[in-house]
Coordinates of C-alpha atoms in Angstrom, one line a residue:
D7 CA -17.4 -44.0 -48.0
M8 CA -18.5 -41.4 -50.6
E9 CA -22.1 -42.8 -51.0
S10 CA -22.9 -42.4 -47.2
Y11 CA -21.2 -38.9 -47.2
S12 CA -23.5 -37.6 -49.9
E13 CA -26.5 -39.2 -48.1
W14 CA -25.5 -37.3 -45.0
D15 CA -25.2 -34.1 -47.0
R16 CA -28.7 -34.7 -48.4
M17 CA -30.2 -35.3 -44.9
M18 CA -28.5 -32.1 -43.5
R19 CA -29.6 -30.0 -46.5
S20 CA -33.2 -31.3 -46.1
A21 CA -33.1 -30.5 -42.4
V22 CA -31.9 -27.0 -43.0
M23 CA -34.5 -26.5 -45.8
E24 CA -37.3 -27.6 -43.4
C25 CA -36.3 -25.6 -40.3
K26 CA -37.6 -22.2 -39.4
S27 CA -34.4 -21.0 -37.7
L28 CA -30.8 -22.3 -37.6
I29 CA -28.8 -21.8 -34.4
F30 CA -25.2 -21.5 -35.4
F31 CA -23.0 -22.1 -32.3
I32 CA -19.6 -20.4 -32.8
T33 CA -16.6 -21.9 -31.1
E34 CA -12.9 -21.8 -32.0
G35 CA -12.4 -23.6 -35.3
V36 CA -16.1 -23.7 -36.3
F37 CA -15.3 -21.9 -39.6
Q38 CA -12.9 -24.6 -40.6
C39 CA -15.5 -27.3 -40.1
E40 CA -16.8 -28.3 -43.5
S41 CA -20.2 -29.6 -42.4
C42 CA -20.9 -26.6 -40.2
M43 CA -20.1 -24.3 -43.1
K44 CA -22.4 -26.2 -45.4
E45 CA -25.3 -25.9 -42.9
L46 CA -24.7 -22.2 -42.6
H47 CA -24.5 -21.6 -46.3
W48 CA -27.6 -23.7 -46.9
A49 CA -29.4 -21.6 -44.3
L50 CA -28.3 -18.4 -46.2
E51 CA -29.4 -20.0 -49.5
Y52 CA -32.8 -20.9 -48.2
E53 CA -33.1 -17.5 -46.4
K54 CA -33.6 -19.0 -43.0
R55 CA -33.4 -17.0 -39.8
I56 CA -29.9 -17.6 -38.4
V57 CA -29.2 -17.1 -34.7
F58 CA -25.5 -16.8 -34.1
V59 CA -24.5 -17.9 -30.6
R60 CA -20.9 -17.7 -29.3
E61 CA -19.3 -19.7 -26.6
T62 CA -17.9 -17.5 -23.9
D63 CA -16.0 -20.1 -21.9
A64 CA -12.4 -20.5 -23.2
R65 CA -12.3 -24.0 -21.8
H66 CA -15.0 -24.9 -24.4
G67 CA -13.6 -23.0 -27.4
G68 CA -15.0 -19.6 -26.4
V69 CA -14.3 -16.8 -28.8
G70 CA -14.5 -13.0 -28.4
V71 CA -16.8 -11.1 -30.8
N72 CA -13.8 -9.3 -32.5
N73 CA -12.0 -12.6 -33.0
I74 CA -15.2 -14.2 -34.6
I75 CA -15.2 -11.6 -37.3
A76 CA -11.5 -11.9 -37.9
M77 CA -11.7 -15.7 -38.1
A78 CA -14.8 -15.8 -40.4
P79 CA -14.6 -16.4 -44.1
D80 CA -14.8 -13.2 -46.2
D81 CA -18.3 -13.9 -47.4
L82 CA -19.6 -14.1 -43.8
K83 CA -17.9 -11.1 -42.3
P84 CA -20.6 -8.6 -43.4
I85 CA -23.3 -10.8 -42.1
L86 CA -21.6 -11.2 -38.7
Q87 CA -20.9 -7.5 -38.5
R88 CA -24.5 -6.5 -38.8
C89 CA -26.1 -9.3 -36.6
N90 CA -26.6 -9.7 -32.9
I91 CA -24.3 -12.6 -31.7
V92 CA -25.8 -14.0 -28.6
P93 CA -23.3 -14.9 -25.8
W94 CA -23.7 -18.4 -24.4
Y95 CA -23.2 -18.3 -20.6
R96 CA -22.7 -21.7 -19.0
E97 CA -23.1 -20.4 -15.4
K98 CA -26.5 -21.5 -14.1
G99 CA -27.5 -18.0 -13.0
F100 CA -26.9 -16.6 -16.5
R101 CA -27.8 -19.5 -18.7
G102 CA -31.5 -18.4 -18.7
V103 CA -30.4 -15.0 -20.1
S104 CA -28.7 -16.7 -23.0
V105 CA -31.7 -19.0 -23.7
N106 CA -34.1 -16.0 -23.6
M107 CA -31.9 -14.1 -26.0
I108 CA -31.7 -17.1 -28.4
L109 CA -35.5 -17.4 -28.3
Q110 CA -35.9 -13.7 -28.9
E111 CA -33.5 -13.7 -31.9
A112 CA -35.2 -16.8 -33.3
K113 CA -38.6 -15.1 -32.9
L114 CA -39.8 -18.0 -30.7
V115 CA -41.8 -18.0 -27.5
D116 CA -41.0 -19.9 -24.4
T117 CA -44.4 -21.6 -23.8
N118 CA -43.2 -23.2 -20.5
A119 CA -42.5 -19.8 -19.1
Q120 CA -45.9 -18.4 -20.3
E121 CA -47.8 -21.3 -18.8
A122 CA -45.9 -21.1 -15.5
L123 CA -46.7 -17.4 -15.3
K124 CA -50.4 -18.2 -15.8
S125 CA -50.3 -20.9 -13.2
T126 CA -48.5 -18.5 -10.7
R127 CA -51.1 -15.8 -11.3
A128 CA -53.9 -18.4 -10.6
I129 CA -52.2 -19.5 -7.4
I130 CA -51.9 -15.8 -6.3
Q131 CA -55.6 -15.3 -7.0
L132 CA -56.5 -18.3 -5.0
E133 CA -54.3 -17.4 -2.1
A134 CA -55.9 -13.9 -2.1
L135 CA -59.4 -15.5 -2.1
F136 CA -58.6 -17.7 0.9
E137 CA -57.1 -14.8 2.8
Q138 CA -60.2 -12.6 2.4
D139 CA -62.7 -15.4 3.3
E140 CA -63.5 -15.3 6.9
Q141 CA -65.8 -18.4 6.7
P142 CA -64.8 -21.8 5.4
C143 CA -66.3 -22.5 2.0
T144 CA -67.2 -25.7 0.2
I145 CA -65.3 -26.9 -2.8
L146 CA -68.5 -26.2 -4.9
G147 CA -68.6 -22.6 -3.6
L148 CA -64.9 -22.2 -4.4
F149 CA -65.4 -23.5 -7.9
Q150 CA -68.3 -21.1 -8.5
R151 CA -66.3 -18.1 -7.4
C152 CA -63.0 -18.8 -9.1
A153 CA -63.5 -21.5 -11.7
G154 CA -61.1 -20.0 -14.2
S155 CA -58.2 -19.7 -11.7
L156 CA -58.8 -23.2 -10.4
K157 CA -58.9 -24.8 -13.8
L158 CA -55.6 -23.1 -14.6
A159 CA -53.9 -24.1 -11.4
L160 CA -55.2 -27.6 -11.3
F161 CA -55.2 -28.7 -14.9
L162 CA -52.4 -26.8 -16.5
G163 CA -50.0 -27.2 -13.6
G164 CA -47.3 -25.2 -15.4
F165 CA -47.1 -27.5 -18.4
A166 CA -46.7 -26.0 -21.8
Q167 CA -49.4 -26.3 -24.4
T168 CA -48.6 -27.3 -27.9
R169 CA -49.5 -24.5 -30.2

């Protein structure tokens, strides 16, 4: 149905126009996908930050970097040759590396990781305080000595804050 197709295009174009960054996931055959190519060209048209991510697992359409450039349409080859293409690792131990690289390329910050680090620091400060105290202390005394650390450990609890 042509009417719903153009509505879908309008919605996709609007989404690309409103986004800050576009993550373009490269797998075998992605350059033959009309809707994927539209999104990519709209991102270029609207001068959006594009993060190119390539699948590394052949079972899921993984493509080597050299093959990506060979498969790409001529107008995209220069762009792909000068950008960093982030490898997507599916293995649990390496997936975090891929996510961090994507965040870095998109110029985004992982607020969960930042808050977890703050919480961890607060817990370390509290543990150090308890280890150096020879006498038991009251909760009020504890709050007076380390209110900042306690607030962070008790109230943030490692949850991300919306910025």
